[in-house]
PDB file of C-alpha atoms and ligand atoms in Angstrom:
ATOM      1  CA  MET A   1     -17.065   5.133 -89.986  1.00 54.00           C
ATOM      2  CA  ALA A   2     -19.574   4.548 -87.262  1.00 49.00           C
ATOM      3  CA  PRO A   3     -22.189   1.870 -87.889  1.00 54.00           C
ATOM      4  CA  ALA A   4     -25.514   3.307 -89.036  1.00 49.00           C
ATOM      5  CA  SER A   5     -27.174   1.569 -86.140  1.00 82.00           C
ATOM      6  CA  ILE A   6     -25.869   4.191 -83.740  1.00 92.00           C
ATOM      7  CA  GLY A   7     -27.782   6.986 -85.509  1.00 95.00           C
ATOM      8  CA  TYR A   8     -30.488   7.923 -87.960  1.00 96.00           C
ATOM      9  CA  ASP A   9     -30.669   8.764 -91.666  1.00 94.00           C
ATOM     10  CA  ASP A  10     -34.411   9.406 -91.911  1.00 96.00           C
ATOM     11  CA  THR A  11     -34.385  12.566 -89.835  1.00 98.00           C
ATOM     12  CA  PRO A  12     -34.288  16.238 -90.981  1.00 98.00           C
ATOM     13  CA  ILE A  13     -31.035  17.761 -92.248  1.00 97.00           C
ATOM     14  CA  ILE A  14     -29.601  20.198 -89.701  1.00 96.00           C
ATOM     15  CA  PRO A  15     -29.529  23.632 -91.405  1.00 97.00           C
ATOM     16  CA  GLY A  16     -26.065  24.679 -92.508  1.00 93.00           C
ATOM     17  CA  THR A  17     -24.723  21.123 -92.402  1.00 92.00           C
ATOM     18  CA  ASP A  18     -24.811  17.956 -94.487  1.00 93.00           C
ATOM     19  CA  TYR A  19     -25.934  15.935 -91.481  1.00 95.00           C
ATOM     20  CA  HIS A  20     -29.213  14.474 -90.360  1.00 97.00           C
ATOM     21  CA  VAL A  21     -30.374  14.978 -86.793  1.00 98.00           C
ATOM     22  CA  HIS A  22     -28.542  12.223 -84.844  1.00 97.00           C
ATOM     23  CA  ASP A  23     -26.542  11.334 -87.977  1.00 95.00           C
ATOM     24  CA  GLY A  24     -24.535   8.168 -87.354  1.00 92.00           C
ATOM     25  CA  ASP A  25     -21.925   9.193 -89.936  1.00 92.00           C
ATOM     26  CA  ARG A  26     -20.998  12.444 -88.218  1.00 92.00           C
ATOM     27  CA  ALA A  27     -17.392  12.402 -86.969  1.00 91.00           C
ATOM     28  CA  GLN A  28     -16.735  11.586 -83.348  1.00 91.00           C
ATOM     29  CA  PRO A  29     -15.329  14.371 -81.163  1.00 91.00           C
ATOM     30  CA  ARG A  30     -11.570  14.198 -80.833  1.00 92.00           C
ATOM     31  CA  ILE A  31     -10.471  12.455 -77.641  1.00 93.00           C
ATOM     32  CA  VAL A  32      -8.693  14.573 -75.035  1.00 96.00           C
ATOM     33  CA  THR A  33      -7.478  13.188 -71.730  1.00 97.00           C
ATOM     34  CA  PRO A  34      -8.442  15.609 -68.961  1.00 98.00           C
ATOM     35  CA  GLY A  35      -5.808  17.013 -66.619  1.00 98.00           C
ATOM     36  CA  GLU A  36      -5.896  17.359 -62.857  1.00 98.00           C
ATOM     37  CA  PHE A  37      -7.111  20.421 -61.000  1.00 97.00           C
ATOM     38  CA  SER A  38      -4.664  22.232 -58.764  1.00 98.00           C
ATOM     39  CA  THR A  39      -5.071  22.590 -55.045  1.00 98.00           C
ATOM     40  CA  GLN A  40      -3.506  25.283 -52.876  1.00 97.00           C
ATOM     41  CA  ALA A  41      -0.752  22.824 -51.952  1.00 95.00           C
ATOM     42  CA  GLN A  42      -0.217  21.091 -55.277  1.00 97.00           C
ATOM     43  CA  VAL A  43      -0.148  22.214 -58.879  1.00 97.00           C
ATOM     44  CA  GLY A  44      -2.395  20.347 -61.293  1.00 98.00           C
ATOM     45  CA  ALA A  45      -1.733  18.860 -64.715  1.00 97.00           C
ATOM     46  CA  PRO A  46      -2.905  20.124 -68.112  1.00 98.00           C
ATOM     47  CA  PRO A  47      -5.164  18.220 -70.486  1.00 98.00           C
ATOM     48  CA  SER A  48      -3.425  16.044 -73.069  1.00 97.00           C
ATOM     49  CA  ASP A  49      -3.719  18.499 -75.960  1.00 96.00           C
ATOM     50  CA  ALA A  50      -2.634  21.627 -74.068  1.00 97.00           C
ATOM     51  CA  VAL A  51       0.389  23.682 -75.066  1.00 98.00           C
ATOM     52  CA  MET A  52       2.389  24.381 -71.913  1.00 98.00           C
ATOM     53  CA  LEU A  53       3.529  27.984 -71.581  1.00 98.00           C
ATOM     54  CA  PHE A  54       4.957  27.730 -68.062  1.00 98.00           C
ATOM     55  CA  ASP A  55       5.314  24.481 -66.125  1.00 98.00           C
ATOM     56  CA  GLY A  56       7.173  25.935 -63.166  1.00 98.00           C
ATOM     57  CA  SER A  57      10.680  25.032 -64.276  1.00 98.00           C
ATOM     58  CA  ASP A  58      12.042  27.953 -66.298  1.00 98.00           C
ATOM     59  CA  LEU A  59      11.249  30.962 -68.483  1.00 98.00           C
ATOM     60  CA  SER A  60      12.704  29.543 -71.687  1.00 97.00           C
ATOM     61  CA  GLY A  61       9.393  30.120 -73.453  1.00 97.00           C
ATOM     62  CA  TRP A  62       9.291  33.778 -72.420  1.00 98.00           C
ATOM     63  CA  GLN A  63      11.043  37.026 -73.197  1.00 98.00           C
ATOM     64  CA  ALA A  64      10.948  40.626 -72.075  1.00 98.00           C
ATOM     65  CA  LYS A  65       8.342  42.687 -73.916  1.00 97.00           C
ATOM     66  CA  THR A  66      11.074  45.077 -74.890  1.00 94.00           C
ATOM     67  CA  GLY A  67      13.295  42.215 -76.100  1.00 92.00           C
ATOM     68  CA  GLY A  68      15.917  40.066 -74.421  1.00 96.00           C
ATOM     69  CA  ASP A  69      15.532  37.609 -71.586  1.00 97.00           C
ATOM     70  CA  ALA A  70      12.571  37.658 -69.239  1.00 98.00           C
ATOM     71  CA  GLY A  71      13.781  39.172 -65.958  1.00 97.00           C
ATOM     72  CA  TRP A  72      11.318  37.558 -63.574  1.00 98.00           C
ATOM     73  CA  LYS A  73      12.442  34.918 -61.085  1.00 98.00           C
ATOM     74  CA  VAL A  74      11.429  31.281 -60.949  1.00 98.00           C
ATOM     75  CA  GLU A  75      11.346  29.314 -57.713  1.00 97.00           C
ATOM     76  CA  SER A  76       9.363  26.508 -56.110  1.00 95.00           C
ATOM     77  CA  GLY A  77       7.302  25.904 -59.241  1.00 96.00           C
ATOM     78  CA  TYR A  78       6.145  29.458 -59.849  1.00 98.00           C
ATOM     79  CA  MET A  79       7.385  32.645 -61.470  1.00 98.00           C
ATOM     80  CA  GLU A  80       7.330  35.977 -59.641  1.00 98.00           C
ATOM     81  CA  VAL A  81       7.490  39.546 -60.888  1.00 98.00           C
ATOM     82  CA  VAL A  82      10.836  41.242 -60.338  1.00 98.00           C
ATOM     83  CA  PRO A  83       9.758  44.887 -60.170  1.00 98.00           C
ATOM     84  CA  GLY A  84      11.381  47.092 -62.761  1.00 98.00           C
ATOM     85  CA  THR A  85      12.230  44.272 -65.176  1.00 98.00           C
ATOM     86  CA  GLY A  86       9.119  44.932 -67.215  1.00 98.00           C
ATOM     87  CA  ASN A  87       6.329  42.936 -68.753  1.00 98.00           C
ATOM     88  CA  ILE A  88       7.102  39.512 -70.146  1.00 98.00           C
ATOM     89  CA  GLN A  89       5.637  37.738 -73.164  1.00 98.00           C
ATOM     90  CA  THR A  90       5.516  34.222 -74.499  1.00 98.00           C
ATOM     91  CA  LYS A  91       7.690  33.582 -77.522  1.00 98.00           C
ATOM     92  CA  ALA A  92       4.728  31.650 -78.893  1.00 97.00           C
ATOM     93  CA  LYS A  93       2.031  33.594 -80.699  1.00 98.00           C
ATOM     94  CA  PHE A  94      -1.478  32.272 -81.020  1.00 97.00           C
ATOM     95  CA  GLY A  95      -5.087  33.265 -81.646  1.00 97.00           C
ATOM     96  CA  ASP A  96      -8.366  31.747 -80.482  1.00 98.00           C
ATOM     97  CA  CYS A  97      -7.717  29.708 -77.368  1.00 98.00           C
ATOM     98  CA  GLN A  98      -8.699  28.365 -74.007  1.00 98.00           C
ATOM     99  CA  LEU A  99      -6.170  29.773 -71.564  1.00 98.00           C
ATOM    100  CA  HIS A 100      -5.517  28.528 -68.042  1.00 98.00           C
ATOM    101  CA  LEU A 101      -3.295  30.251 -65.526  1.00 98.00           C
ATOM    102  CA  GLU A 102      -2.989  30.560 -61.772  1.00 98.00           C
ATOM    103  CA  TRP A 103      -1.768  33.555 -59.833  1.00 98.00           C
ATOM    104  CA  ALA A 104      -1.262  34.699 -56.277  1.00 98.00           C
ATOM    105  CA  ALA A 105      -1.075  38.206 -54.877  1.00 98.00           C
ATOM    106  CA  PRO A 106       1.609  38.844 -52.239  1.00 98.00           C
ATOM    107  CA  SER A 107       0.716  37.460 -48.808  1.00 96.00           C
ATOM    108  CA  VAL A 108       2.259  40.569 -47.278  1.00 96.00           C
ATOM    109  CA  VAL A 109      -0.494  43.106 -47.941  1.00 95.00           C
ATOM    110  CA  LYS A 110       0.857  46.462 -49.033  1.00 95.00           C
ATOM    111  CA  GLY A 111      -0.755  49.448 -50.728  1.00 96.00           C
ATOM    112  CA  ASP A 112      -4.369  49.910 -51.725  1.00 96.00           C
ATOM    113  CA  SER A 113      -6.624  50.314 -54.759  1.00 97.00           C
ATOM    114  CA  GLN A 114      -4.544  49.770 -57.924  1.00 97.00           C
ATOM    115  CA  GLY A 115      -1.395  49.582 -55.795  1.00 96.00           C
ATOM    116  CA  ARG A 116      -2.143  46.225 -54.166  1.00 97.00           C
ATOM    117  CA  GLY A 117      -1.044  43.060 -55.941  1.00 98.00           C
ATOM    118  CA  ASN A 118      -1.404  44.550 -59.409  1.00 98.00           C
ATOM    119  CA  SER A 119      -0.422  42.600 -62.508  1.00 98.00           C
ATOM    120  CA  GLY A 120      -2.306  41.693 -65.645  1.00 98.00           C
ATOM    121  CA  VAL A 121      -2.967  39.073 -68.248  1.00 98.00           C
ATOM    122  CA  PHE A 122      -2.704  40.656 -71.681  1.00 98.00           C
ATOM    123  CA  MET A 123      -4.311  38.547 -74.366  1.00 98.00           C
ATOM    124  CA  MET A 124      -2.351  38.944 -77.606  1.00 98.00           C
ATOM    125  CA  GLY A 125      -0.239  41.515 -75.765  1.00 98.00           C
ATOM    126  CA  SER A 126      -3.012  44.122 -76.056  1.00 98.00           C
ATOM    127  CA  TYR A 127      -6.151  43.209 -74.116  1.00 98.00           C
ATOM    128  CA  GLU A 128      -5.806  43.177 -70.326  1.00 98.00           C
ATOM    129  CA  ILE A 129      -7.712  40.973 -67.957  1.00 98.00           C
ATOM    130  CA  GLN A 130      -6.812  42.633 -64.680  1.00 98.00           C
ATOM    131  CA  VAL A 131      -4.869  40.853 -61.977  1.00 98.00           C
ATOM    132  CA  LEU A 132      -5.226  42.651 -58.650  1.00 98.00           C
ATOM    133  CA  ASP A 133      -5.646  41.825 -54.979  1.00 98.00           C
ATOM    134  CA  CYS A 134      -9.284  42.842 -54.571  1.00 98.00           C
ATOM    135  CA  TYR A 135      -9.827  40.919 -51.346  1.00 98.00           C
ATOM    136  CA  ASP A 136     -11.169  43.727 -49.152  1.00 97.00           C
ATOM    137  CA  ASN A 137      -9.576  46.305 -51.455  1.00 97.00           C
ATOM    138  CA  PRO A 138     -11.954  48.653 -53.285  1.00 97.00           C
ATOM    139  CA  THR A 139     -10.832  50.333 -56.491  1.00 98.00           C
ATOM    140  CA  TYR A 140     -12.580  51.616 -59.611  1.00 98.00           C
ATOM    141  CA  ALA A 141     -14.880  48.860 -60.834  1.00 98.00           C
ATOM    142  CA  ASP A 142     -13.473  48.545 -64.342  1.00 98.00           C
ATOM    143  CA  GLY A 143     -10.051  47.970 -62.799  1.00 98.00           C
ATOM    144  CA  THR A 144     -10.998  45.295 -60.248  1.00 98.00           C
ATOM    145  CA  THR A 145      -9.792  41.714 -60.403  1.00 98.00           C
ATOM    146  CA  GLY A 146     -10.916  40.167 -63.670  1.00 98.00           C
ATOM    147  CA  ALA A 147     -12.053  43.442 -65.203  1.00 98.00           C
ATOM    148  CA  ILE A 148     -11.543  43.937 -68.915  1.00 98.00           C
ATOM    149  CA  TYR A 149      -9.437  46.902 -67.958  1.00 98.00           C
ATOM    150  CA  GLY A 150     -11.120  50.236 -68.552  1.00 98.00           C
ATOM    151  CA  GLN A 151     -14.115  48.643 -70.282  1.00 98.00           C
ATOM    152  CA  TYR A 152     -16.115  46.154 -68.224  1.00 98.00           C
ATOM    153  CA  PRO A 153     -16.174  45.313 -64.511  1.00 98.00           C
ATOM    154  CA  PRO A 154     -16.441  41.589 -63.780  1.00 98.00           C
ATOM    155  CA  LEU A 155     -19.897  40.272 -62.874  1.00 98.00           C
ATOM    156  CA  VAL A 156     -18.767  39.423 -59.339  1.00 98.00           C
ATOM    157  CA  ASN A 157     -15.729  39.448 -57.060  1.00 98.00           C
ATOM    158  CA  PRO A 158     -14.730  35.878 -56.124  1.00 98.00           C
ATOM    159  CA  CYS A 159     -11.215  36.787 -54.938  1.00 98.00           C
ATOM    160  CA  ARG A 160      -9.407  34.548 -52.532  1.00 98.00           C
ATOM    161  CA  LYS A 161      -7.201  35.954 -49.801  1.00 98.00           C
ATOM    162  CA  PRO A 162      -3.804  37.392 -50.732  1.00 98.00           C
ATOM    163  CA  GLY A 163      -1.164  34.678 -50.913  1.00 98.00           C
ATOM    164  CA  GLU A 164      -3.665  32.024 -52.013  1.00 98.00           C
ATOM    165  CA  TRP A 165      -3.592  30.604 -55.544  1.00 98.00           C
ATOM    166  CA  GLN A 166      -6.374  31.848 -57.805  1.00 98.00           C
ATOM    167  CA  VAL A 167      -7.353  30.355 -61.129  1.00 98.00           C
ATOM    168  CA  TYR A 168      -8.200  32.041 -64.402  1.00 98.00           C
ATOM    169  CA  ASP A 169      -9.855  30.066 -67.165  1.00 98.00           C
ATOM    170  CA  ILE A 170     -10.312  32.233 -70.229  1.00 98.00           C
ATOM    171  CA  VAL A 171     -11.909  31.547 -73.601  1.00 98.00           C
ATOM    172  CA  TRP A 172     -10.545  33.983 -76.145  1.00 98.00           C
ATOM    173  CA  GLU A 173     -11.835  34.734 -79.610  1.00 98.00           C
ATOM    174  CA  ALA A 174      -9.297  36.892 -81.397  1.00 98.00           C
ATOM    175  CA  PRO A 175     -10.410  39.912 -83.398  1.00 98.00           C
ATOM    176  CA  GLN A 176     -10.322  39.432 -87.135  1.00 98.00           C
ATOM    177  CA  PHE A 177      -9.233  41.988 -89.674  1.00 98.00           C
ATOM    178  CA  ASP A 178      -9.418  42.375 -93.430  1.00 97.00           C
ATOM    179  CA  GLY A 179      -6.538  44.716 -94.110  1.00 96.00           C
ATOM    180  CA  ASP A 180      -7.185  47.721 -91.880  1.00 94.00           C
ATOM    181  CA  GLN A 181     -10.824  46.837 -91.359  1.00 97.00           C
ATOM    182  CA  LEU A 182     -12.150  45.094 -88.271  1.00 97.00           C
ATOM    183  CA  VAL A 183     -14.460  42.333 -89.458  1.00 98.00           C
ATOM    184  CA  LYS A 184     -15.023  40.627 -86.089  1.00 98.00           C
ATOM    185  CA  PRO A 185     -14.259  42.082 -82.645  1.00 98.00           C
ATOM    186  CA  ALA A 186     -12.625  40.091 -79.871  1.00 98.00           C
ATOM    187  CA  PHE A 187     -14.860  38.176 -77.472  1.00 98.00           C
ATOM    188  CA  VAL A 188     -13.802  36.868 -74.101  1.00 98.00           C
ATOM    189  CA  THR A 189     -15.244  34.566 -71.484  1.00 98.00           C
ATOM    190  CA  VAL A 190     -13.472  34.685 -68.128  1.00 98.00           C
ATOM    191  CA  MET A 191     -13.833  32.520 -65.058  1.00 98.00           C
ATOM    192  CA  LEU A 192     -12.020  33.206 -61.792  1.00 98.00           C
ATOM    193  CA  ASN A 193     -11.881  30.370 -59.294  1.00 98.00           C
ATOM    194  CA  GLY A 194     -14.573  28.593 -61.323  1.00 98.00           C
ATOM    195  CA  ILE A 195     -16.972  31.565 -61.289  1.00 98.00           C
ATOM    196  CA  VAL A 196     -18.035  33.428 -64.443  1.00 98.00           C
ATOM    197  CA  LEU A 197     -16.785  37.026 -64.613  1.00 98.00           C
ATOM    198  CA  HIS A 198     -17.495  37.685 -68.306  1.00 98.00           C
ATOM    199  CA  ASN A 199     -19.758  35.715 -70.601  1.00 98.00           C
ATOM    200  CA  ARG A 200     -18.514  36.119 -74.200  1.00 98.00           C
ATOM    201  CA  LYS A 201     -18.041  39.840 -73.730  1.00 98.00           C
ATOM    202  CA  GLU A 202     -17.309  41.883 -76.846  1.00 98.00           C
ATOM    203  CA  LEU A 203     -14.236  44.066 -76.438  1.00 98.00           C
ATOM    204  CA  MET A 204     -14.286  47.683 -77.618  1.00 97.00           C
ATOM    205  CA  GLY A 205     -10.628  47.541 -78.600  1.00 97.00           C
ATOM    206  CA  SER A 206      -7.304  47.158 -76.851  1.00 97.00           C
ATOM    207  CA  THR A 207      -7.205  48.178 -73.186  1.00 97.00           C
ATOM    208  CA  SER A 208      -5.396  51.138 -71.718  1.00 94.00           C
ATOM    209  CA  HIS A 209      -5.216  53.507 -68.736  1.00 95.00           C
ATOM    210  CA  ARG A 210      -7.517  56.549 -68.629  1.00 96.00           C
ATOM    211  CA  VAL A 211      -8.336  56.518 -72.322  1.00 95.00           C
ATOM    212  CA  LEU A 212     -10.629  54.789 -74.770  1.00 93.00           C
ATOM    213  CA  THR A 213      -9.037  52.912 -77.604  1.00 90.00           C
ATOM    214  CA  THR A 214     -10.042  51.253 -80.838  1.00 93.00           C
ATOM    215  CA  TYR A 215      -8.730  48.224 -82.656  1.00 97.00           C
ATOM    216  CA  GLU A 216      -5.389  48.235 -84.421  1.00 96.00           C
ATOM    217  CA  PRO A 217      -5.039  45.426 -86.968  1.00 97.00           C
ATOM    218  CA  HIS A 218      -2.842  42.505 -85.912  1.00 97.00           C
ATOM    219  CA  GLY A 219      -2.376  38.794 -86.402  1.00 97.00           C
ATOM    220  CA  ASP A 220      -1.654  36.144 -83.788  1.00 98.00           C
ATOM    221  CA  GLY A 221      -0.084  37.500 -80.616  1.00 98.00           C
ATOM    222  CA  PRO A 222       1.704  36.453 -77.437  1.00 98.00           C
ATOM    223  CA  LEU A 223       0.403  36.077 -73.921  1.00 98.00           C
ATOM    224  CA  GLU A 224       1.815  38.931 -71.862  1.00 98.00           C
ATOM    225  CA  LEU A 225       2.053  39.323 -68.086  1.00 98.00           C
ATOM    226  CA  GLN A 226       2.411  42.691 -66.406  1.00 98.00           C
ATOM    227  CA  ASP A 227       5.117  44.040 -64.137  1.00 98.00           C
ATOM    228  CA  HIS A 228       3.168  46.630 -62.152  1.00 98.00           C
ATOM    229  CA  GLY A 229       5.754  46.691 -59.380  1.00 98.00           C
ATOM    230  CA  ASP A 230       4.082  44.110 -57.142  1.00 97.00           C
ATOM    231  CA  LEU A 231       5.369  40.628 -56.242  1.00 98.00           C
ATOM    232  CA  VAL A 232       2.624  38.688 -58.013  1.00 98.00           C
ATOM    233  CA  ARG A 233       3.247  34.999 -58.735  1.00 98.00           C
ATOM    234  CA  PHE A 234       2.071  32.784 -61.601  1.00 98.00           C
ATOM    235  CA  ARG A 235       2.052  29.037 -62.163  1.00 98.00           C
ATOM    236  CA  ASN A 236       0.573  26.347 -64.406  1.00 98.00           C
ATOM    237  CA  ILE A 237       0.037  28.385 -67.581  1.00 98.00           C
ATOM    238  CA  TRP A 238      -1.230  26.557 -70.654  1.00 98.00           C
ATOM    239  CA  TYR A 239      -3.536  27.013 -73.580  1.00 98.00           C
ATOM    240  CA  ARG A 240      -5.478  24.922 -76.029  1.00 98.00           C
ATOM    241  CA  PRO A 241      -5.990  26.289 -79.533  1.00 97.00           C
ATOM    242  CA  LEU A 242      -9.719  26.547 -80.217  1.00 95.00           C
ATOM    243  CA  THR A 243     -10.644  24.630 -83.314  1.00 86.00           C
ATOM    244  CA  ASP A 244     -13.957  23.878 -84.952  1.00 79.00           C
ATOM    245  CA  TYR A 245     -15.520  20.531 -84.147  1.00 75.00           C
ATOM    246  CA  ASP A 246     -15.284  19.287 -87.714  1.00 62.00           C
ATOM    247  CA  ALA A 247     -11.626  20.275 -87.933  1.00 49.00           C
ATOM    248  CA  GLY A 248     -10.742  18.141 -84.922  1.00 43.00           C
TER     249      GLY A 248
HETATM  250 MG1  LIG B 301      -2.849  45.451 -64.186  1.00 94.61          MG
END
C-alpha cells in the first residue's frame, strides 16, 4: 500500500468510486514496458504485455476462414496475400483490444478504385476497416483506406506511397449482447500512420458490400485479413486486451 503521504484523505469522494480525489491508497497502474516503433527498414517490437499474432516467422497462429491451413506466404518477416486462397483468421479469439498491425500495398501499381491494393482488417471477423492503396487513387469515400466499410469514411487520407509500410493502431470495443438483444454497439478508434481516422465511432452493425446490415449476436471473435486478390503484405501484428484500470 502506498504511504498516505503521497496523497490525500481529506478531499471529496470521486462519484462512483470509493476513492478521495488524489487518494494515496488507490492502486498504482500496472507497469508495461513500451515496445519500439517500426521504421520502413526495420520492424519494431511490441509492448511487454502484448499478445503476438504475427511476428514475421510463420502462420501457425492463423487458419483459413473456411477451415484448414492459411494459404498466404511468409517471407522476409512479412506475410503476403496469395490470391485465391481466401481470407485468413487468427486461431485466437478476443474482444475489447488495442490492435496494432502494419501493411503495405504492392509497389507495382495495378488497377484503380477498389481494385488497387485491396485487403481488409476484419475485427471479430465481421467489421471491416478497409485496407486499400488510396495514394492518388479515388474511390467511393466509405471504401477508402481506413473506412469502416460501407458506413463511415475516415476523417482524412494519410496514405503513404504504395510499397511503403503503413501502420494501423486500433482501439476496439466489442458489441455486447444479452441473448439476441444488442445492449452495447461496437465502438472503434482508428489511427493510420499516427493520424486519427475514427474517434470512438459507433458501428451500425457488421460491414458488407452494397447493403446495410445489423448486428448478429456473437461472442469473442478472431482477427481476419482479407484476400481481395491483391498482393498486400502485413507484419508486426499484436494486440493488448483492454482491461479496466482497477482490474489491472
Ligand atoms: Mg477490403
